[in-house]
């Protein structure tokens, strides 16, 4: 991208932009929550919409001069509803954490109970970690995995918890779980206790958009929260979608549910946010249009094919994968069981080779979060660069060689050069001016 003005006015920062671009180009981005956006998305982020305040919603703003912002936000909303087949979309959340917080406040009163997935079993910090603001206000109860070898969720335990605690909301979704969820089971349990269902689809939104994974709304979920920058390949931002008001095949559980869109909108603004970032909403609209194209389905299906191939090849080389495989874009590896190397040590070693991934807790981890037993990696970004199954075989090989030769600096330097050379064959989507 052209950054000539930054270069002229602030060369130190321009050098950092350039260095980051080089890092992204010469390495393998394996963090499963990251991706490379298109040039159009990057351009949208840098438009004059960044200058504009527009508190409120289209047609009902608290500032003048909204003729263009209203049009942009309406387009983004329309495209989001079309992608996810739902009645309502709020495109204003700044990111995933505010989207979740706003959703909790939309439906619950302080002290109310919500059931979500245990952090170390794959849930997210915002699903009730005691250090978060939400956990100080609401009563979070956790469910987890029953069988760590298959990844099967303990639905019986979830049912028992629901009957015992009578939650207002039941939350499905994860940031480190490699399997598909049985959304219908969540809906059935929630119906028994009159709870509203939310799926945090931040990680898999692009895979749902591209029809590679199931859409929770098809099973009768009421709400999906998401980020827009992971598999969905848009700008950093959040999204709240809701359904059940018009077209949900299940009967509304409560009169109040019909009001869900209004409750969500009010909870985002003025509830927890101020003015929306309209340049980001423009970029979301651009990304949503890309996700509606037929090529995006090919992308989503290739992400999953690549993840399955990488899982297979790593397992063949002795990497112990939590749940022994993957159904989605991510892999969780127990590095202590595999090679007696901690997640922190592995992250550092791979970083030095240009393989970017992250240390991660594994279910029932006996180690601390800052240096846990596992690593988490995934295929969304490398698939965007055009990598296919055969490339996964190389990556598995490099990951194995890196561990085996972890004390051999000379070997690692040669490996690093090989990875750089390999990556240079694959352009970044932002290179493409068409
Ligand atoms: N930080 C994101 C992830 O990496 O999964 C979730 O918020």
Coordinates of C-alpha atoms and ligand atoms in Angstrom, one line a residue:
X1 CA 0.0 0.0 0.0
X2 CA 1.1 3.5 -0.7
X3 CA 2.3 5.1 2.6
X4 CA 4.2 8.0 1.0
X5 CA 2.8 10.6 3.3
X6 CA 3.6 8.7 6.5
X7 CA 7.1 8.2 5.0
X8 CA 7.5 11.9 4.4
X9 CA 6.1 13.0 7.8
X10 CA 7.1 10.2 10.1
X11 CA 9.8 8.0 8.7
X12 CA 10.2 6.0 11.9
X13 CA 6.6 4.9 11.8
X14 CA 6.7 4.3 8.0
X15 CA 9.7 1.9 8.6
X16 CA 7.6 0.0 11.1
X17 CA 4.8 -0.4 8.6
X18 CA 7.2 -1.7 6.0
X19 CA 8.8 -4.0 8.5
X20 CA 5.4 -5.5 9.5
X21 CA 4.5 -5.9 5.8
X22 CA 7.8 -7.8 5.3
X23 CA 7.1 -10.0 8.4
X24 CA 3.7 -10.9 7.1
X25 CA 5.0 -11.6 3.6
X26 CA 8.1 -13.7 4.6
X27 CA 6.5 -15.8 7.3
X28 CA 3.7 -18.3 7.7
X29 CA 0.8 -16.7 9.5
X30 CA -0.7 -19.7 11.4
X31 CA -2.6 -17.9 14.2
X32 CA -6.1 -19.2 13.6
X33 CA -7.8 -15.9 14.4
X34 CA -5.8 -13.9 11.8
X35 CA -6.1 -13.3 8.1
X36 CA -5.0 -11.1 5.3
X37 CA -7.6 -8.6 4.0
X38 CA -8.1 -7.6 0.4
X39 CA -6.8 -4.3 -0.9
X40 CA -10.4 -3.0 -1.1
X41 CA -10.8 -3.6 2.6
X42 CA -7.6 -1.8 3.4
X43 CA -8.6 1.1 1.2
X44 CA -12.0 1.3 2.9
X45 CA -10.3 1.7 6.3
X46 CA -8.3 4.7 5.0
X47 CA -11.2 6.7 3.6
X48 CA -12.6 10.0 4.8
X49 CA -15.3 8.2 6.7
X50 CA -12.8 8.1 9.5
X51 CA -13.5 11.9 10.0
X52 CA -17.2 11.4 10.7
X53 CA -19.2 11.1 14.0
X54 CA -22.5 9.3 13.6
X55 CA -23.9 8.3 17.0
X56 CA -27.2 6.6 16.6
X57 CA -28.4 4.4 13.8
X58 CA -29.4 5.1 10.2
X59 CA -32.3 7.6 10.1
X60 CA -31.9 8.4 13.8
X61 CA -28.5 10.0 14.5
X62 CA -27.4 12.6 17.0
X63 CA -25.2 14.5 14.5
X64 CA -25.9 16.1 11.2
X65 CA -24.3 15.3 7.8
X66 CA -25.3 11.6 7.8
X67 CA -26.5 11.2 4.2
X68 CA -23.6 9.0 3.3
X69 CA -22.9 7.3 6.6
X70 CA -26.6 6.1 6.7
X71 CA -26.3 4.6 3.3
X72 CA -23.0 2.8 4.2
X73 CA -24.4 1.4 7.4
X74 CA -27.6 0.2 5.7
X75 CA -25.6 -1.6 3.0
X76 CA -23.4 -3.3 5.7
X77 CA -26.5 -4.4 7.6
X78 CA -28.2 -5.7 4.5
X79 CA -25.2 -7.7 3.4
X80 CA -24.6 -9.2 6.9
X81 CA -28.3 -10.3 7.1
X82 CA -27.9 -11.9 3.6
X83 CA -24.7 -13.8 4.5
X84 CA -26.0 -15.2 7.8
X85 CA -29.8 -15.6 6.9
X86 CA -31.1 -13.6 9.9
X87 CA -33.5 -10.8 10.7
X88 CA -31.3 -8.3 12.3
X89 CA -27.7 -7.2 12.2
X90 CA -25.8 -4.6 14.3
X91 CA -22.6 -3.7 12.6
X92 CA -21.3 -1.2 15.1
X93 CA -19.5 -3.2 17.8
X94 CA -15.8 -2.2 17.9
X95 CA -14.8 -5.8 18.2
X96 CA -15.8 -9.2 19.6
X97 CA -15.5 -8.4 23.3
X98 CA -17.8 -5.4 23.1
X99 CA -20.2 -7.4 20.9
X100 CA -20.4 -10.1 23.6
X101 CA -20.7 -7.6 26.4
X102 CA -23.5 -5.6 24.6
X103 CA -25.4 -8.9 24.0
X104 CA -25.2 -9.9 27.7
X105 CA -26.5 -6.5 28.8
X106 CA -29.2 -6.6 26.1
X107 CA -30.9 -9.6 27.7
X108 CA -29.8 -9.9 31.3
X109 CA -30.0 -7.9 34.5
X110 CA -27.0 -7.8 36.9
X111 CA -26.8 -11.1 38.8
X112 CA -28.5 -13.1 36.1
X113 CA -27.0 -16.4 35.1
X114 CA -25.5 -17.5 31.8
X115 CA -23.8 -20.8 30.9
X116 CA -20.8 -20.7 28.6
X117 CA -17.8 -22.9 27.7
X118 CA -14.9 -23.3 30.1
X119 CA -11.8 -21.3 29.0
X120 CA -9.4 -24.1 29.1
X121 CA -11.8 -26.3 27.1
X122 CA -11.8 -23.8 24.3
X123 CA -14.2 -21.0 25.5
X124 CA -13.2 -17.4 25.3
X125 CA -12.2 -15.0 28.0
X126 CA -15.4 -13.0 27.5
X127 CA -17.4 -16.2 28.2
X128 CA -17.0 -15.6 31.9
X129 CA -13.4 -15.4 32.9
X130 CA -13.4 -13.9 36.4
X131 CA -11.1 -11.1 35.3
X132 CA -13.6 -9.7 32.8
X133 CA -16.1 -7.0 33.4
X134 CA -19.0 -9.3 32.4
X135 CA -18.1 -11.8 35.0
X136 CA -18.2 -9.1 37.7
X137 CA -21.8 -8.4 36.7
X138 CA -23.3 -11.7 35.6
X139 CA -23.2 -15.2 37.1
X140 CA -21.2 -17.4 34.6
X141 CA -21.5 -21.2 34.9
X142 CA -19.2 -23.4 32.7
X143 CA -19.6 -26.5 30.8
X144 CA -16.8 -28.4 29.0
X145 CA -15.6 -31.3 26.9
X146 CA -16.7 -34.8 28.0
X147 CA -14.2 -36.8 25.9
X148 CA -10.9 -35.1 25.2
X149 CA -10.1 -37.7 22.6
X150 CA -13.1 -36.9 20.4
X151 CA -13.8 -33.4 21.7
X152 CA -17.5 -34.3 22.4
X153 CA -19.1 -31.6 24.5
X154 CA -20.6 -32.8 27.8
X155 CA -24.2 -32.1 26.8
X156 CA -25.6 -34.1 29.7
X157 CA -23.7 -31.9 32.2
X158 CA -24.8 -28.8 30.3
X159 CA -28.4 -30.0 30.6
X160 CA -28.0 -30.6 34.4
X161 CA -26.4 -27.2 34.8
X162 CA -29.3 -25.6 32.9
X163 CA -31.9 -27.3 35.0
X164 CA -30.1 -26.4 38.2
X165 CA -29.2 -22.8 37.5
X166 CA -32.1 -21.7 35.2
X167 CA -29.8 -19.4 33.1
X168 CA -31.2 -16.5 31.1
X169 CA -28.7 -17.3 28.3
X170 CA -26.8 -20.3 27.0
X171 CA -23.7 -19.6 25.1
X172 CA -22.1 -21.8 22.5
X173 CA -18.9 -20.9 20.8
X174 CA -15.2 -20.9 21.3
X175 CA -11.8 -19.6 20.4
X176 CA -9.8 -22.8 20.8
X177 CA -12.0 -25.8 20.0
X178 CA -11.4 -27.8 16.8
X179 CA -14.7 -29.5 16.4
X180 CA -18.2 -28.7 15.0
X181 CA -20.9 -28.0 17.6
X182 CA -24.3 -29.7 17.8
X183 CA -26.3 -26.5 17.9
X184 CA -29.6 -28.4 18.0
X185 CA -28.7 -29.8 21.4
X186 CA -28.0 -26.3 22.8
X187 CA -31.4 -25.1 21.5
X188 CA -33.3 -28.1 23.0
X189 CA -31.7 -27.6 26.4
X190 CA -32.3 -23.8 26.2
X191 CA -36.0 -24.4 25.4
X192 CA -36.4 -26.5 28.5
X193 CA -35.4 -23.7 30.7
X194 CA -36.6 -20.7 28.6
X195 CA -33.1 -19.4 27.9
X196 CA -32.0 -17.4 25.0
X197 CA -29.2 -19.0 22.9
X198 CA -26.1 -17.1 21.7
X199 CA -23.4 -18.6 19.5
X200 CA -20.1 -16.7 19.5
X201 CA -19.1 -17.5 15.9
X202 CA -16.1 -15.1 15.8
X203 CA -13.6 -17.8 14.8
X204 CA -15.9 -19.6 12.2
X205 CA -18.0 -16.7 10.7
X206 CA -16.2 -17.0 7.4
X207 CA -16.6 -20.8 7.4
X208 CA -20.3 -20.4 8.0
X209 CA -20.5 -17.6 5.4
X210 CA -18.8 -19.9 2.9
X211 CA -21.1 -22.9 3.8
X212 CA -18.2 -25.0 5.1
X213 CA -19.7 -25.2 8.6
X214 CA -23.3 -25.2 10.0
X215 CA -25.1 -21.9 10.7
X216 CA -26.4 -21.8 14.3
X217 CA -29.5 -19.9 13.1
X218 CA -30.5 -23.0 11.1
X219 CA -30.8 -24.9 14.4
X220 CA -32.9 -22.1 15.9
X221 CA -30.3 -20.0 17.7
X222 CA -31.5 -16.5 18.6
X223 CA -28.2 -14.6 18.5
X224 CA -24.8 -14.8 16.9
X225 CA -21.9 -12.6 17.9
X226 CA -18.8 -12.3 15.9
X227 CA -15.7 -10.5 14.9
X228 CA -15.3 -9.5 11.3
X229 CA -11.5 -10.0 10.9
X230 CA -10.9 -13.7 11.4
X231 CA -12.2 -16.3 8.8
X232 CA -14.6 -13.6 7.6
X233 CA -11.6 -11.7 6.3
X234 CA -12.8 -8.2 7.0
X235 CA -11.4 -5.3 9.1
X236 CA -10.9 -5.6 12.8
X237 CA -14.4 -5.2 14.2
X238 CA -17.5 -6.8 15.7
X239 CA -21.0 -7.9 14.7
X240 CA -24.2 -9.0 16.4
X241 CA -26.8 -10.9 14.5
X242 CA -30.2 -12.0 15.8
X243 CA -33.0 -14.1 14.5
X244 CA -36.3 -15.6 15.7
X245 CA -38.3 -12.5 15.4
X246 CA -39.7 -13.1 12.0
X247 CA -38.4 -16.4 10.5
X248 CA -37.3 -18.6 13.4
X249 CA -39.0 -21.9 12.9
X250 CA -39.1 -22.3 16.7
X251 CA -41.8 -20.5 18.5
X252 CA -40.5 -17.4 20.3
X253 CA -40.0 -18.4 23.9
X254 CA -41.1 -15.1 25.3
X255 CA -42.9 -11.9 24.2
X256 CA -39.7 -9.9 24.9
X257 CA -37.8 -11.9 22.3
X258 CA -39.7 -10.0 19.6
X259 CA -37.9 -6.9 20.9
X260 CA -34.4 -8.4 20.7
X261 CA -33.2 -6.3 17.8
X262 CA -34.1 -3.1 19.7
X263 CA -32.6 -4.4 22.9
X264 CA -29.4 -5.2 21.2
X265 CA -29.2 -1.9 19.3
X266 CA -29.8 0.1 22.5
X267 CA -27.2 -2.1 24.4
X268 CA -24.5 -1.3 21.8
X269 CA -25.4 2.4 21.6
X270 CA -25.8 4.1 24.0
X271 CA -25.3 1.1 26.2
X272 CA -21.6 0.4 26.0
X273 CA -20.3 2.3 22.9
X274 CA -20.2 5.8 21.6
X275 CA -19.8 6.8 18.0
X276 CA -19.5 4.0 15.5
X277 CA -16.3 3.8 13.4
X278 CA -17.9 4.3 10.0
X279 CA -14.7 3.8 8.0
X280 CA -14.6 0.3 9.6
X281 CA -18.3 -0.2 8.9
X282 CA -17.5 0.6 5.2
X283 CA -14.7 -1.9 5.3
X284 CA -17.1 -4.5 6.8
X285 CA -19.5 -3.8 4.0
X286 CA -16.7 -4.4 1.5
X287 CA -15.7 -7.7 3.2
X288 CA -19.3 -8.8 3.4
X289 CA -19.7 -8.4 -0.4
X290 CA -16.5 -10.5 -0.9
X291 CA -18.0 -13.2 1.4
X292 CA -21.1 -13.3 -0.7
X293 CA -19.2 -14.1 -3.9
X294 CA -19.0 -17.8 -5.1
X295 CA -15.1 -17.7 -4.7
X296 CA -15.6 -17.3 -0.9
X297 CA -17.2 -20.7 -0.7
X298 CA -14.1 -22.2 -2.4
X299 CA -11.9 -20.3 0.1
X300 CA -13.9 -21.6 3.1
X301 CA -13.9 -25.2 2.0
X302 CA -10.1 -25.0 1.3
X303 CA -9.5 -23.6 4.8
X304 CA -11.0 -26.8 6.2
X305 CA -9.3 -29.1 3.8
X306 CA -6.0 -27.5 4.6
X307 CA -6.6 -27.8 8.4
X308 CA -7.5 -31.5 8.1
X309 CA -4.5 -32.2 6.0
X310 CA -2.2 -30.3 8.3
X311 CA -3.7 -32.2 11.3
X312 CA -3.2 -35.6 9.6
X313 CA 0.5 -34.8 8.7
X314 CA 1.3 -33.5 12.1
X315 CA -0.2 -36.5 13.8
X316 CA 1.8 -38.8 11.5
X317 CA 4.9 -37.0 12.8
X318 CA 4.0 -37.6 16.4
X319 CA 2.2 -34.3 17.3
X320 CA -0.6 -35.1 19.8
X321 CA -3.6 -33.1 18.7
X322 CA -6.4 -32.4 21.2
X323 CA -9.5 -34.3 19.9
X324 CA -7.2 -36.1 17.4
X325 CA -8.0 -33.9 14.5
X326 CA -10.2 -31.0 13.4
X327 CA -13.5 -30.2 11.8
X328 CA -12.8 -26.5 11.3
X329 CA -9.8 -24.2 10.7
X330 CA -7.9 -24.7 13.9
X331 CA -5.7 -27.3 15.5
X332 CA -4.8 -27.5 19.2
X333 CA -1.6 -29.4 19.9
X334 CA -0.5 -30.9 23.2
X335 CA 3.2 -30.1 23.0
X336 CA 4.1 -31.5 26.4
X337 CA 2.8 -35.0 25.5
X338 CA 4.2 -34.8 22.0
X339 CA 7.7 -33.6 22.6
X340 CA 8.0 -32.4 26.2
X341 CA 8.2 -28.8 25.0
X342 CA 5.9 -26.2 26.6
X343 CA 3.5 -24.1 24.6
X344 CA 5.6 -21.0 25.4
X345 CA 8.8 -22.5 24.3
X346 CA 7.3 -23.9 21.1
X347 CA 5.7 -20.5 20.2
X348 CA 9.1 -18.8 20.6
X349 CA 11.0 -21.4 18.6
X350 CA 8.5 -21.3 15.7
X351 CA 8.4 -17.5 15.8
X352 CA 12.2 -17.5 15.2
X353 CA 11.6 -19.6 12.1
X354 CA 8.8 -17.3 10.8
X355 CA 6.0 -19.8 11.7
X356 CA 3.6 -17.6 13.7
X357 CA 1.3 -19.4 16.1
X358 CA 0.3 -19.1 19.7
X359 CA 0.7 -20.9 23.0
X360 CA -2.6 -22.1 24.3
X361 CA -4.1 -24.0 27.3
X362 CA -5.4 -27.4 26.6
X363 CA -8.3 -29.0 28.4
X364 CA -7.5 -29.8 32.0
X365 CA -4.1 -28.2 31.5
X366 CA -1.8 -28.6 34.6
X367 CA 0.4 -25.7 33.5
X368 CA -0.2 -21.9 33.8
X369 CA -1.8 -19.8 31.0
X370 CA 1.4 -17.9 30.3
X371 CA 3.3 -21.1 29.6
X372 CA 0.7 -23.7 29.0
X373 CA 1.0 -27.2 27.5
X374 CA -0.4 -26.4 24.1
X375 CA -0.1 -24.4 20.9
X376 CA -3.0 -23.3 18.7
X377 CA -2.6 -22.9 14.9
X378 CA -4.8 -22.7 11.9
X379 CA -5.2 -22.2 8.2
X380 CA -7.3 -19.1 7.4
X381 CA -4.4 -16.8 6.5
X382 CA -2.2 -19.2 4.6
X383 CA -5.2 -20.3 2.6
X384 CA -5.9 -16.7 1.7
X385 CA -2.4 -16.7 0.3
X386 CA -3.3 -19.6 -2.0
X387 CA -1.8 -22.5 -0.1
X388 CA -3.2 -25.9 -0.7
X389 CA -2.9 -29.5 0.8
X390 CA 0.6 -30.1 -0.6
X391 CA 1.8 -26.9 1.2
X392 CA 0.5 -28.3 4.5
X393 CA 2.8 -31.3 4.1
X394 CA 5.8 -28.8 4.0
X395 CA 4.5 -26.9 7.0
X396 CA 4.1 -30.1 9.1
X397 CA 7.7 -31.1 8.0
X398 CA 9.1 -27.7 9.1
X399 CA 7.3 -27.9 12.4
X400 CA 8.7 -31.3 13.1
X401 CA 12.2 -30.5 12.0
X402 CA 12.2 -27.3 14.1
X403 CA 11.4 -29.2 17.2
X404 CA 13.8 -32.1 16.5
X405 CA 16.7 -29.7 15.8
X406 CA 15.7 -27.0 18.4
X407 CA 19.2 -26.8 19.8
X408 CA 21.0 -26.7 16.4
X409 CA 21.2 -23.0 15.5
X410 CA 22.9 -23.6 12.2
X411 CA 20.1 -26.0 11.1
X412 CA 17.4 -23.6 12.3
X413 CA 19.0 -20.7 10.2
X414 CA 18.9 -22.8 7.1
X415 CA 15.3 -23.8 7.8
X416 CA 14.3 -20.2 8.3
X417 CA 15.8 -19.2 4.9
X418 CA 13.9 -22.1 3.3
X419 CA 10.6 -20.9 4.8
X420 CA 11.2 -17.3 3.6
X421 CA 12.0 -18.5 0.1
X422 CA 8.8 -20.7 0.1
X423 CA 6.6 -17.9 1.4
X424 CA 7.9 -15.5 -1.3
X425 CA 6.1 -17.6 -3.9
X426 CA 2.8 -16.5 -2.5
X427 CA 1.6 -12.9 -2.8
X428 CA -0.6 -11.0 -0.3
X429 CA -4.1 -10.2 -1.4
X430 CA -3.3 -6.5 -0.8
X431 CA -0.8 -6.7 -3.7
X432 CA -3.6 -7.2 -6.1
X433 CA -4.8 -3.9 -7.5
X434 CA -7.6 -5.3 -9.7
Ligands
LIG1 N1 -8.0 -13.1 20.4 C1 -8.9 -13.9 19.7 C2 -8.3 -15.2 19.3 O1 -7.1 -15.3 19.0 O2 -9.0 -16.3 19.3 C3 -10.2 -14.1 20.3 O3 -10.6 -12.9 20.8

